[in-house]
Amino acid sequence: MTAQADIGLVGLAVMGQNLALNIADHGYRIAVFNRTTATMRTFVDSKEANGKPVVGCDTMADLVAAIKRPRAIILMVKAGAPVDEQIALLRPLLEEGDIIVDGGNSHFRDTQRRDRELTAAGLHFMGTGISGGEEGARNGPSIMPGGTAAAYAKVGPIFQAISAKVDGEPCCIHIGTDGAGHFVKTTHNGIEYADMQLIAEVYSLMRNLLGLSAKEMAGTFAAWNQGDLDSYLIEITADILGQVDEETGKPMVEVIVDRAGQKGTGQWTSASALELGVPAPTIAEAVFARALSALKPERVAAEKILGAATPKFTGDKAAFVDDLKDALLASKICAYAQGFALIQAAKDEFGWDTDLGRVSMIWRGGCIIRARFLNRIKEAYDRDPALKNLLLDPYFRAFVEKGQGAWRRVVGAAVANGLPVPALVSALSYYDAYRSGRLWADLIQAQRDYFGAHTFERTDREGWFHREWARG
Ligand code: 6PG
């Protein structure tokens, strides 16, 4: 085998195949390997791959031999043990300066560990977030590569070429060293969870409080998609709500069980927020909301015992739909504010030089949370690269100020009618808490000192104090 391929890829499930085709379409010769050889053969012989610069390899050794040095090999395998297994197989075959790219949704701590191990062995490791699902992998994903600048210099041009483009700009930048790429991708997913949950809560209010039909809701979401809320998730929501089940003639959403799965990245985002002490309640609520949804049999049984809500809407439905739009956007701003604050904290903690404004740029296309509003985030970081929280930016501040009446009416109506809206409530509380110069924690400090002599600070002088509370 002559070493002519520009890059290699291991793992030919749908994402791997689509990424390989995308790379080949951009004129790069790609060598591919899959644990089950038949899968590789079927792919290489498929009409999609036929005639493209795709080189099928029967063994890992063939794959390594087929790639020009320094070699770059992308792993597109399931996160967790399979990544370590493939690295263990590849490692003895590689030479100093070669690069292993992990394109899966790996935990950033695993990426940091693998980076340490491979760096010690003279190799480069690039933990790389790739967003956009199967379609994105094929036609242009958003790519978040971590690792050394030297490795990025080699692989970056290929990634930029295959990524989505917005206004001619590739949706791919070097995110930072070791785990930065996977951390940012995980946070993307955390925001994705929050965004989806917020949309789902708004949908449930339209349905359960206003009694709108799926068709009416589809029209509303489609209209919203023309304005500030313009985004992939709103677009697919409109599409989903407009689709009808051929078997029953009912709207598709009515025949789907209200129980959502999850693969773990939302949990990871929330766990990182807890570890780093960053308030990201709306993201966490979205994860808990999935856990609540998963209690389907228990909820059905509880409804019989505790009684279901009996919502009654009195008022102007069209005006409330407008309120829902403002509430959704304001809440979404809070979810993004939490996600960006989390990246900022991780960047400080791990010494990454991640550029938050540029992260928002590469999320404008290709990825699941792509949205028009990401341009506004970029502008916010242009105005103030050291921006502490998106809510402090003049544009977002003005927007939330203007929308907060609607936001409160929506949350108030949901609460009054017994309808659960955990993410909308949490986003509003986040906003209210963030703008409170004085919170409730004076009492918490007193309680801690009361039962555990944990001491407290005073408002009128420096230092730490303890009081003998039992003395009175
Ligand atoms: C993406 C997505 C993707 C993720 C799915 C499902 O950016 O392309 O985030 O990486 O796997 O969204 O995630 P859950 O199963 O956890 O909902």
Short mmCIF file of C-alpha atoms and ligand atoms in Angstrom, two decimals:
data_model
loop_
_atom_site.label_atom_id
_atom_site.label_comp_id
_atom_site.label_asym_id
_atom_site.label_seq_id
_atom_site.Cartn_x
_atom_site.Cartn_y
_atom_site.Cartn_z
CA MET A 1 0.00 0.00 0.00
CA THR A 2 1.49 3.39 -0.94
CA ALA A 3 0.99 6.22 1.48
CA GLN A 4 -1.15 8.55 -0.58
CA ALA A 5 -4.15 9.28 1.58
CA ASP A 6 -4.39 12.71 3.19
CA ILE A 7 -6.25 11.43 6.21
CA GLY A 8 -7.68 8.22 7.70
CA LEU A 9 -10.94 7.36 9.42
CA VAL A 10 -11.84 4.49 11.74
CA GLY A 11 -15.49 3.59 12.37
CA LEU A 12 -17.95 3.43 9.50
CA ALA A 13 -21.30 3.82 11.23
CA VAL A 14 -23.50 6.45 9.57
CA MET A 15 -21.64 9.45 11.03
CA GLY A 16 -18.27 8.00 10.00
CA GLN A 17 -19.46 7.19 6.49
CA ASN A 18 -20.96 10.64 6.00
CA LEU A 19 -17.87 12.38 7.28
CA ALA A 20 -15.67 10.26 4.99
CA LEU A 21 -17.85 11.16 1.98
CA ASN A 22 -17.77 14.83 2.92
CA ILE A 23 -13.96 14.74 3.17
CA ALA A 24 -13.66 12.91 -0.17
CA ASP A 25 -16.02 15.40 -1.82
CA HIS A 26 -13.58 18.15 -0.90
CA GLY A 27 -10.82 16.48 -2.86
CA TYR A 28 -9.00 14.79 0.00
CA ARG A 29 -8.02 11.16 -0.35
CA ILE A 30 -9.31 9.30 2.68
CA ALA A 31 -8.37 5.83 3.91
CA VAL A 32 -11.12 4.07 5.86
CA PHE A 33 -11.16 1.13 8.24
CA ASN A 34 -13.94 -0.58 10.14
CA ARG A 35 -13.73 -3.38 12.70
CA THR A 36 -16.19 -5.43 10.62
CA THR A 37 -14.54 -5.60 7.20
CA ALA A 38 -17.81 -6.32 5.38
CA THR A 39 -19.16 -2.92 6.49
CA MET A 40 -16.06 -1.21 5.06
CA ARG A 41 -16.34 -3.14 1.80
CA THR A 42 -20.06 -2.36 1.40
CA PHE A 43 -19.32 1.31 2.02
CA VAL A 44 -16.38 1.53 -0.38
CA ASP A 45 -18.43 -0.23 -3.09
CA SER A 46 -21.57 1.85 -2.46
CA LYS A 47 -22.75 4.23 -5.15
CA GLU A 48 -22.09 7.15 -2.77
CA ALA A 49 -18.40 6.27 -2.33
CA ASN A 50 -17.79 4.88 -5.79
CA GLY A 51 -15.51 7.05 -7.91
CA LYS A 52 -14.49 9.12 -4.88
CA PRO A 53 -10.96 9.14 -3.41
CA VAL A 54 -11.89 6.61 -0.71
CA VAL A 55 -9.37 3.86 0.04
CA GLY A 56 -10.77 0.78 1.83
CA CYS A 57 -8.40 -0.88 4.30
CA ASP A 58 -8.85 -4.37 5.69
CA THR A 59 -6.61 -3.91 8.71
CA MET A 60 -5.51 -1.11 10.96
CA ALA A 61 -1.94 -1.67 9.69
CA ASP A 62 -3.15 -1.16 6.10
CA LEU A 63 -4.88 2.01 7.15
CA VAL A 64 -1.75 3.41 8.78
CA ALA A 65 0.36 2.42 5.78
CA ALA A 66 -2.06 4.17 3.40
CA ILE A 67 -1.73 7.64 4.96
CA LYS A 68 0.90 10.32 4.24
CA ARG A 69 3.05 11.36 7.19
CA PRO A 70 2.51 12.92 9.62
CA ARG A 71 -0.62 10.82 9.66
CA ALA A 72 -3.97 12.08 10.88
CA ILE A 73 -6.62 9.51 11.75
CA ILE A 74 -10.15 10.33 12.83
CA LEU A 75 -11.90 7.95 15.22
CA MET A 76 -15.66 7.91 14.70
CA VAL A 77 -16.52 5.32 17.32
CA LYS A 78 -18.84 5.31 20.33
CA ALA A 79 -17.59 7.44 23.23
CA GLY A 80 -16.09 5.60 26.20
CA ALA A 81 -14.20 2.31 26.12
CA PRO A 82 -14.31 1.92 22.29
CA VAL A 83 -12.17 5.07 21.92
CA ASP A 84 -9.52 3.65 24.26
CA GLU A 85 -9.67 0.32 22.46
CA GLN A 86 -9.06 1.88 19.05
CA ILE A 87 -6.27 4.09 20.41
CA ALA A 88 -4.59 1.00 21.93
CA LEU A 89 -4.68 -0.72 18.54
CA LEU A 90 -3.43 2.31 16.63
CA ARG A 91 -0.72 3.47 18.99
CA PRO A 92 1.94 0.82 18.25
CA LEU A 93 1.50 1.43 14.52
CA LEU A 94 1.96 5.19 14.62
CA GLU A 95 5.12 7.29 14.59
CA GLU A 96 6.16 10.46 16.32
CA GLY A 97 4.13 13.47 15.24
CA ASP A 98 1.13 11.46 14.04
CA ILE A 99 -2.29 12.70 15.07
CA ILE A 100 -5.30 10.85 16.45
CA VAL A 101 -8.59 12.76 16.25
CA ASP A 102 -11.52 11.65 18.40
CA GLY A 103 -14.63 12.93 16.60
CA GLY A 104 -17.17 11.46 19.04
CA ASN A 105 -19.00 12.98 22.00
CA SER A 106 -16.32 12.10 24.55
CA HIS A 107 -16.15 13.43 28.07
CA PHE A 108 -13.54 16.18 28.21
CA ARG A 109 -11.83 14.55 31.22
CA ASP A 110 -11.28 11.40 29.14
CA THR A 111 -9.91 13.64 26.40
CA GLN A 112 -7.51 15.30 28.85
CA ARG A 113 -6.31 11.88 30.02
CA ARG A 114 -5.85 10.56 26.47
CA ASP A 115 -4.09 13.77 25.51
CA ARG A 116 -1.60 13.31 28.38
CA GLU A 117 -0.98 9.67 27.49
CA LEU A 118 -0.54 10.24 23.76
CA THR A 119 1.56 13.38 24.21
CA ALA A 120 3.91 11.33 26.41
CA ALA A 121 4.16 8.84 23.53
CA GLY A 122 5.13 11.59 21.06
CA LEU A 123 1.74 11.68 19.36
CA HIS A 124 -0.87 14.42 19.03
CA PHE A 125 -4.42 13.96 20.20
CA MET A 126 -7.32 16.12 19.07
CA GLY A 127 -10.58 15.74 21.00
CA THR A 128 -12.95 17.20 18.43
CA GLY A 129 -16.63 18.02 18.81
CA ILE A 130 -18.66 17.53 15.66
CA SER A 131 -22.25 18.73 15.63
CA GLY A 132 -25.02 18.45 13.10
CA GLY A 133 -26.01 14.81 13.17
CA GLU A 134 -25.88 12.61 10.09
CA GLU A 135 -26.95 15.36 7.73
CA GLY A 136 -24.35 17.77 9.09
CA ALA A 137 -21.56 15.19 8.84
CA ARG A 138 -22.41 14.71 5.17
CA ASN A 139 -23.00 18.31 4.09
CA GLY A 140 -21.17 20.50 6.57
CA PRO A 141 -21.07 20.17 10.35
CA SER A 142 -19.92 22.63 12.97
CA ILE A 143 -16.52 21.40 14.13
CA MET A 144 -14.89 22.13 17.49
CA PRO A 145 -11.33 20.76 17.48
CA GLY A 146 -9.18 20.70 20.60
CA GLY A 147 -5.50 19.79 20.85
CA THR A 148 -2.20 21.44 20.04
CA ALA A 149 -1.88 24.32 17.58
CA ALA A 150 0.63 22.18 15.64
CA ALA A 151 -1.90 19.37 15.15
CA TYR A 152 -4.57 21.89 14.20
CA ALA A 153 -2.24 23.41 11.61
CA LYS A 154 -2.21 20.03 9.88
CA VAL A 155 -5.86 18.95 10.22
CA GLY A 156 -7.56 22.36 10.51
CA PRO A 157 -7.62 23.07 6.75
CA ILE A 158 -9.44 19.78 6.08
CA PHE A 159 -11.92 20.44 8.89
CA GLN A 160 -12.50 23.99 7.70
CA ALA A 161 -13.08 22.75 4.15
CA ILE A 162 -15.72 20.20 5.17
CA SER A 163 -17.48 22.35 7.79
CA ALA A 164 -20.64 24.37 7.26
CA LYS A 165 -20.10 27.92 5.97
CA VAL A 166 -21.98 31.01 7.09
CA ASP A 167 -21.34 34.26 5.19
CA GLY A 168 -18.39 32.45 3.62
CA GLU A 169 -16.84 31.70 7.04
CA PRO A 170 -16.14 28.08 8.00
CA CYS A 171 -17.90 26.84 11.13
CA CYS A 172 -14.66 25.50 12.57
CA ILE A 173 -11.99 27.11 14.73
CA HIS A 174 -9.28 25.76 16.98
CA ILE A 175 -10.99 25.76 20.37
CA GLY A 176 -8.00 25.23 22.66
CA THR A 177 -5.66 22.59 24.04
CA ASP A 178 -6.48 19.10 25.40
CA GLY A 179 -10.17 18.82 26.43
CA ALA A 180 -11.34 22.25 25.18
CA GLY A 181 -13.00 20.99 21.99
CA HIS A 182 -15.01 18.32 23.75
CA PHE A 183 -15.89 20.65 26.62
CA VAL A 184 -17.28 23.22 24.20
CA LYS A 185 -19.16 20.50 22.28
CA THR A 186 -20.64 19.16 25.51
CA THR A 187 -21.73 22.66 26.48
CA HIS A 188 -23.27 23.02 23.03
CA ASN A 189 -25.31 19.93 23.85
CA GLY A 190 -26.28 21.32 27.26
CA ILE A 191 -27.59 24.45 25.54
CA GLU A 192 -29.30 22.17 23.01
CA TYR A 193 -31.12 20.39 25.87
CA ALA A 194 -32.25 23.73 27.33
CA ASP A 195 -33.30 25.11 23.96
CA MET A 196 -35.34 21.97 23.19
CA GLN A 197 -36.94 21.94 26.64
CA LEU A 198 -37.92 25.62 26.41
CA ILE A 199 -39.52 25.06 23.03
CA ALA A 200 -41.32 21.97 24.35
CA GLU A 201 -42.70 23.91 27.33
CA VAL A 202 -43.98 26.68 25.06
CA TYR A 203 -45.57 24.00 22.87
CA SER A 204 -47.21 22.41 25.92
CA LEU A 205 -48.70 25.77 26.96
CA MET A 206 -50.02 26.34 23.45
CA ARG A 207 -51.63 22.92 23.55
CA ASN A 208 -52.78 22.59 27.16
CA LEU A 209 -53.56 26.18 28.08
CA LEU A 210 -54.61 27.72 24.78
CA GLY A 211 -55.97 24.54 23.18
CA LEU A 212 -54.24 25.20 19.85
CA SER A 213 -54.19 22.43 17.26
CA ALA A 214 -50.93 20.96 15.97
CA LYS A 215 -51.54 22.71 12.68
CA GLU A 216 -52.02 26.08 14.35
CA MET A 217 -48.87 25.56 16.38
CA ALA A 218 -46.93 24.57 13.26
CA GLY A 219 -48.00 27.86 11.66
CA THR A 220 -46.95 29.86 14.73
CA PHE A 221 -43.51 28.25 14.97
CA ALA A 222 -43.02 28.70 11.22
CA ALA A 223 -43.86 32.41 11.59
CA TRP A 224 -41.46 32.74 14.56
CA ASN A 225 -38.77 31.19 12.46
CA GLN A 226 -38.84 34.29 10.27
CA GLY A 227 -37.82 36.60 13.13
CA ASP A 228 -35.43 36.74 16.10
CA LEU A 229 -36.14 33.10 16.94
CA ASP A 230 -34.97 31.92 13.51
CA SER A 231 -33.15 28.65 14.26
CA TYR A 232 -32.85 25.03 13.25
CA LEU A 233 -34.72 23.79 16.34
CA ILE A 234 -37.69 26.14 15.73
CA GLU A 235 -37.68 25.17 12.06
CA ILE A 236 -37.86 21.43 12.79
CA THR A 237 -40.48 22.05 15.49
CA ALA A 238 -42.73 23.71 12.89
CA ASP A 239 -42.09 20.82 10.54
CA ILE A 240 -42.75 18.15 13.20
CA LEU A 241 -46.02 19.79 14.30
CA GLY A 242 -47.21 19.92 10.69
CA GLN A 243 -46.72 16.21 10.07
CA VAL A 244 -49.55 13.67 10.25
CA ASP A 245 -49.35 9.96 11.05
CA GLU A 246 -50.46 8.04 7.95
CA GLU A 247 -51.83 5.15 10.01
CA THR A 248 -54.13 7.09 12.31
CA GLY A 249 -54.53 10.42 10.55
CA LYS A 250 -53.53 12.13 13.81
CA PRO A 251 -50.76 14.71 14.15
CA MET A 252 -47.45 12.85 14.66
CA VAL A 253 -46.85 14.48 18.07
CA GLU A 254 -50.07 12.91 19.35
CA VAL A 255 -48.91 9.38 18.61
CA ILE A 256 -45.44 9.78 20.14
CA VAL A 257 -44.94 8.77 23.79
CA ASP A 258 -43.99 11.73 26.02
CA ARG A 259 -40.84 10.12 27.34
CA ALA A 260 -37.45 11.43 26.15
CA GLY A 261 -34.16 9.58 26.15
CA GLN A 262 -30.70 11.01 26.58
CA LYS A 263 -27.16 9.91 25.96
CA GLY A 264 -25.46 11.88 28.71
CA THR A 265 -23.93 15.10 27.38
CA GLY A 266 -26.59 17.27 29.06
CA GLN A 267 -25.77 15.57 32.34
CA TRP A 268 -22.06 16.17 31.77
CA THR A 269 -22.66 19.87 31.14
CA SER A 270 -24.66 20.14 34.35
CA ALA A 271 -22.10 18.14 36.33
CA SER A 272 -19.30 20.41 35.05
CA ALA A 273 -21.36 23.44 36.05
CA LEU A 274 -21.77 21.99 39.54
CA GLU A 275 -18.06 21.16 39.77
CA LEU A 276 -16.96 24.58 38.58
CA GLY A 277 -19.60 26.37 40.69
CA VAL A 278 -21.22 28.02 37.69
CA PRO A 279 -24.98 28.56 37.91
CA ALA A 280 -26.50 26.77 34.91
CA PRO A 281 -29.95 25.97 36.29
CA THR A 282 -31.86 26.06 33.01
CA ILE A 283 -29.52 23.52 31.43
CA ALA A 284 -29.80 21.30 34.53
CA GLU A 285 -33.61 21.68 34.57
CA ALA A 286 -33.71 20.48 30.99
CA VAL A 287 -31.83 17.33 32.02
CA PHE A 288 -34.10 16.80 35.03
CA ALA A 289 -37.12 17.39 32.79
CA ARG A 290 -36.00 14.46 30.62
CA ALA A 291 -35.61 12.37 33.76
CA LEU A 292 -39.13 13.38 34.82
CA SER A 293 -40.46 12.54 31.39
CA ALA A 294 -38.88 9.10 31.70
CA LEU A 295 -41.06 8.35 34.76
CA LYS A 296 -43.99 7.77 32.43
CA PRO A 297 -45.77 4.89 34.25
CA GLU A 298 -45.20 6.59 37.61
CA ARG A 299 -46.60 9.89 36.29
CA VAL A 300 -49.67 8.19 34.87
CA ALA A 301 -50.28 6.49 38.23
CA ALA A 302 -49.63 9.72 40.15
CA GLU A 303 -52.07 11.64 37.97
CA LYS A 304 -54.81 9.27 39.17
CA ILE A 305 -53.90 9.85 42.82
CA LEU A 306 -52.89 13.52 42.82
CA GLY A 307 -55.23 14.72 40.09
CA ALA A 308 -54.29 16.39 36.82
CA ALA A 309 -54.25 20.16 36.31
CA THR A 310 -57.45 21.63 34.90
CA PRO A 311 -56.17 24.68 33.05
CA LYS A 312 -58.57 27.44 32.05
CA PHE A 313 -57.44 30.27 29.85
CA THR A 314 -59.29 33.54 29.94
CA GLY A 315 -57.87 36.31 27.85
CA ASP A 316 -56.63 37.10 24.42
CA LYS A 317 -55.06 34.01 22.86
CA ALA A 318 -53.21 35.90 20.14
CA ALA A 319 -51.68 38.25 22.71
CA PHE A 320 -50.60 35.27 24.83
CA VAL A 321 -48.97 33.66 21.79
CA ASP A 322 -46.95 36.88 21.39
CA ASP A 323 -46.03 36.66 25.07
CA LEU A 324 -44.86 33.09 24.55
CA LYS A 325 -42.52 34.24 21.81
CA ASP A 326 -40.91 36.87 24.06
CA ALA A 327 -40.74 34.44 27.00
CA LEU A 328 -39.05 31.84 24.83
CA LEU A 329 -36.45 34.24 23.51
CA ALA A 330 -35.68 35.74 26.93
CA SER A 331 -35.33 32.25 28.43
CA LYS A 332 -33.16 31.16 25.55
CA ILE A 333 -30.86 34.13 26.15
CA CYS A 334 -30.50 32.96 29.77
CA ALA A 335 -29.66 29.40 28.68
CA TYR A 336 -26.96 30.69 26.35
CA ALA A 337 -25.71 33.08 29.05
CA GLN A 338 -25.31 30.05 31.34
CA GLY A 339 -23.53 28.00 28.68
CA PHE A 340 -21.10 30.78 27.77
CA ALA A 341 -20.41 31.53 31.44
CA LEU A 342 -19.61 27.84 31.88
CA ILE A 343 -17.15 27.86 28.99
CA GLN A 344 -15.56 31.01 30.43
CA ALA A 345 -15.12 29.29 33.81
CA ALA A 346 -13.65 26.14 32.24
CA LYS A 347 -11.30 28.25 30.16
CA ASP A 348 -10.06 29.98 33.35
CA GLU A 349 -9.78 26.69 35.21
CA PHE A 350 -7.96 24.71 32.53
CA GLY A 351 -5.95 27.50 30.91
CA TRP A 352 -7.59 27.25 27.49
CA ASP A 353 -7.42 30.25 25.17
CA THR A 354 -10.92 29.66 23.82
CA ASP A 355 -12.39 32.71 22.08
CA LEU A 356 -16.06 32.87 23.12
CA GLY A 357 -17.06 35.22 20.32
CA ARG A 358 -15.59 32.86 17.74
CA VAL A 359 -17.33 29.90 19.37
CA SER A 360 -20.63 31.69 18.77
CA MET A 361 -19.59 32.19 15.13
CA ILE A 362 -19.00 28.49 14.50
CA TRP A 363 -22.36 27.63 16.06
CA ARG A 364 -24.15 29.77 13.47
CA GLY A 365 -24.16 26.93 10.94
CA GLY A 366 -24.06 23.16 10.80
CA CYS A 367 -24.85 22.43 14.44
CA ILE A 368 -28.11 21.62 16.19
CA ILE A 369 -28.37 24.96 18.03
CA ARG A 370 -27.62 27.03 14.92
CA ALA A 371 -29.61 30.23 15.09
CA ARG A 372 -29.68 33.74 13.74
CA PHE A 373 -29.32 35.01 17.28
CA LEU A 374 -25.74 33.70 17.51
CA ASN A 375 -24.68 36.70 15.41
CA ARG A 376 -25.87 38.84 18.31
CA ILE A 377 -23.69 36.87 20.71
CA LYS A 378 -20.70 37.41 18.47
CA GLU A 379 -21.46 41.15 18.37
CA ALA A 380 -21.73 41.17 22.16
CA TYR A 381 -18.23 39.67 22.52
CA ASP A 382 -16.91 42.07 19.87
CA ARG A 383 -18.24 44.95 21.96
CA ASP A 384 -16.67 43.53 25.12
CA PRO A 385 -14.31 40.54 24.84
CA ALA A 386 -14.27 40.30 28.65
CA LEU A 387 -18.07 40.25 28.92
CA LYS A 388 -18.96 38.46 32.18
CA ASN A 389 -22.48 37.47 31.23
CA LEU A 390 -24.51 37.86 28.04
CA LEU A 391 -27.31 39.48 30.06
CA LEU A 392 -25.02 42.48 30.65
CA ASP A 393 -24.58 43.19 26.94
CA PRO A 394 -26.67 46.22 25.91
CA TYR A 395 -28.52 44.34 23.15
CA PHE A 396 -29.51 41.36 25.31
CA ARG A 397 -30.19 43.57 28.31
CA ALA A 398 -32.59 45.71 26.33
CA PHE A 399 -34.21 42.66 24.80
CA VAL A 400 -34.88 40.96 28.11
CA GLU A 401 -36.04 44.19 29.71
CA LYS A 402 -38.56 44.66 26.93
CA GLY A 403 -39.72 41.04 27.05
CA GLN A 404 -39.84 40.49 30.77
CA GLY A 405 -43.47 41.55 31.20
CA ALA A 406 -44.50 38.87 28.72
CA TRP A 407 -42.13 36.38 30.35
CA ARG A 408 -43.71 36.96 33.77
CA ARG A 409 -47.24 36.70 32.35
CA VAL A 410 -46.37 33.36 30.74
CA VAL A 411 -44.71 31.89 33.81
CA GLY A 412 -47.49 33.30 36.05
CA ALA A 413 -50.22 31.77 33.90
CA ALA A 414 -48.46 28.40 33.79
CA VAL A 415 -47.97 28.33 37.57
CA ALA A 416 -51.55 29.51 38.26
CA ASN A 417 -52.91 26.77 36.01
CA GLY A 418 -50.74 24.00 37.44
CA LEU A 419 -48.83 23.50 34.21
CA PRO A 420 -45.16 22.53 34.61
CA VAL A 421 -42.62 24.81 32.93
CA PRO A 422 -39.37 24.06 34.79
CA ALA A 423 -37.00 25.58 32.26
CA LEU A 424 -39.01 28.79 31.72
CA VAL A 425 -39.30 29.30 35.50
CA SER A 426 -35.64 28.53 36.07
CA ALA A 427 -34.50 30.94 33.37
CA LEU A 428 -36.63 33.72 34.85
CA SER A 429 -35.32 33.00 38.36
CA TYR A 430 -31.77 32.99 36.99
CA TYR A 431 -32.36 36.44 35.53
CA ASP A 432 -33.97 37.73 38.71
CA ALA A 433 -31.25 36.28 40.93
CA TYR A 434 -28.45 37.55 38.70
CA ARG A 435 -29.82 41.11 38.88
CA SER A 436 -30.24 40.98 42.68
CA GLY A 437 -27.54 42.88 44.52
CA ARG A 438 -28.75 41.27 47.71
CA LEU A 439 -29.96 37.69 47.82
CA TRP A 440 -31.05 35.30 50.56
CA ALA A 441 -27.64 33.88 51.36
CA ASP A 442 -27.20 36.03 54.49
CA LEU A 443 -29.63 33.68 56.20
CA ILE A 444 -27.89 30.60 54.77
CA GLN A 445 -24.59 31.83 56.20
CA ALA A 446 -26.21 32.42 59.58
CA GLN A 447 -27.71 28.91 59.54
CA ARG A 448 -24.36 27.36 58.63
CA ASP A 449 -22.67 29.24 61.42
CA TYR A 450 -25.49 28.34 63.84
CA PHE A 451 -25.23 24.58 63.43
CA GLY A 452 -21.64 24.16 62.35
CA ALA A 453 -19.67 27.25 63.36
CA HIS A 454 -18.82 27.72 59.67
CA THR A 455 -18.40 31.49 60.26
CA PHE A 456 -19.82 34.34 58.19
CA GLU A 457 -18.76 37.67 56.72
CA ARG A 458 -20.29 40.94 57.88
CA THR A 459 -21.64 43.73 55.70
CA ASP A 460 -19.89 46.42 57.74
CA ARG A 461 -16.33 45.12 58.14
CA GLU A 462 -13.78 42.72 56.69
CA GLY A 463 -13.06 39.29 58.12
CA TRP A 464 -14.78 36.10 59.22
CA PHE A 465 -16.98 35.99 62.30
CA HIS A 466 -18.69 33.46 64.50
CA ARG A 467 -21.58 34.02 66.85
CA GLU A 468 -22.65 31.87 69.79
CA TRP A 469 -26.19 31.62 68.44
CA ALA A 470 -27.50 29.45 71.29
CA ARG A 471 -26.70 32.37 73.63
CA GLY A 472 -29.40 34.39 71.85
C1 6PG B 1 -25.14 17.18 17.69
C2 6PG B 1 -25.96 16.48 18.75
C3 6PG B 1 -25.55 15.08 18.95
C4 6PG B 1 -26.30 14.35 20.06
C5 6PG B 1 -27.78 14.29 19.88
C6 6PG B 1 -28.52 13.40 20.84
O1 6PG B 1 -24.58 18.20 18.07
O2 6PG B 1 -25.08 16.74 16.56
O3 6PG B 1 -25.80 17.16 19.96
O4 6PG B 1 -24.19 15.10 19.28
O5 6PG B 1 -25.83 13.06 20.11
O6 6PG B 1 -28.31 15.56 19.96
O7 6PG B 1 -28.23 13.68 22.17
P1 6PG B 1 -29.15 13.08 23.33
O8 6PG B 1 -29.41 11.64 22.97
O9 6PG B 1 -28.39 13.18 24.60
O10 6PG B 1 -30.39 13.88 23.31
#
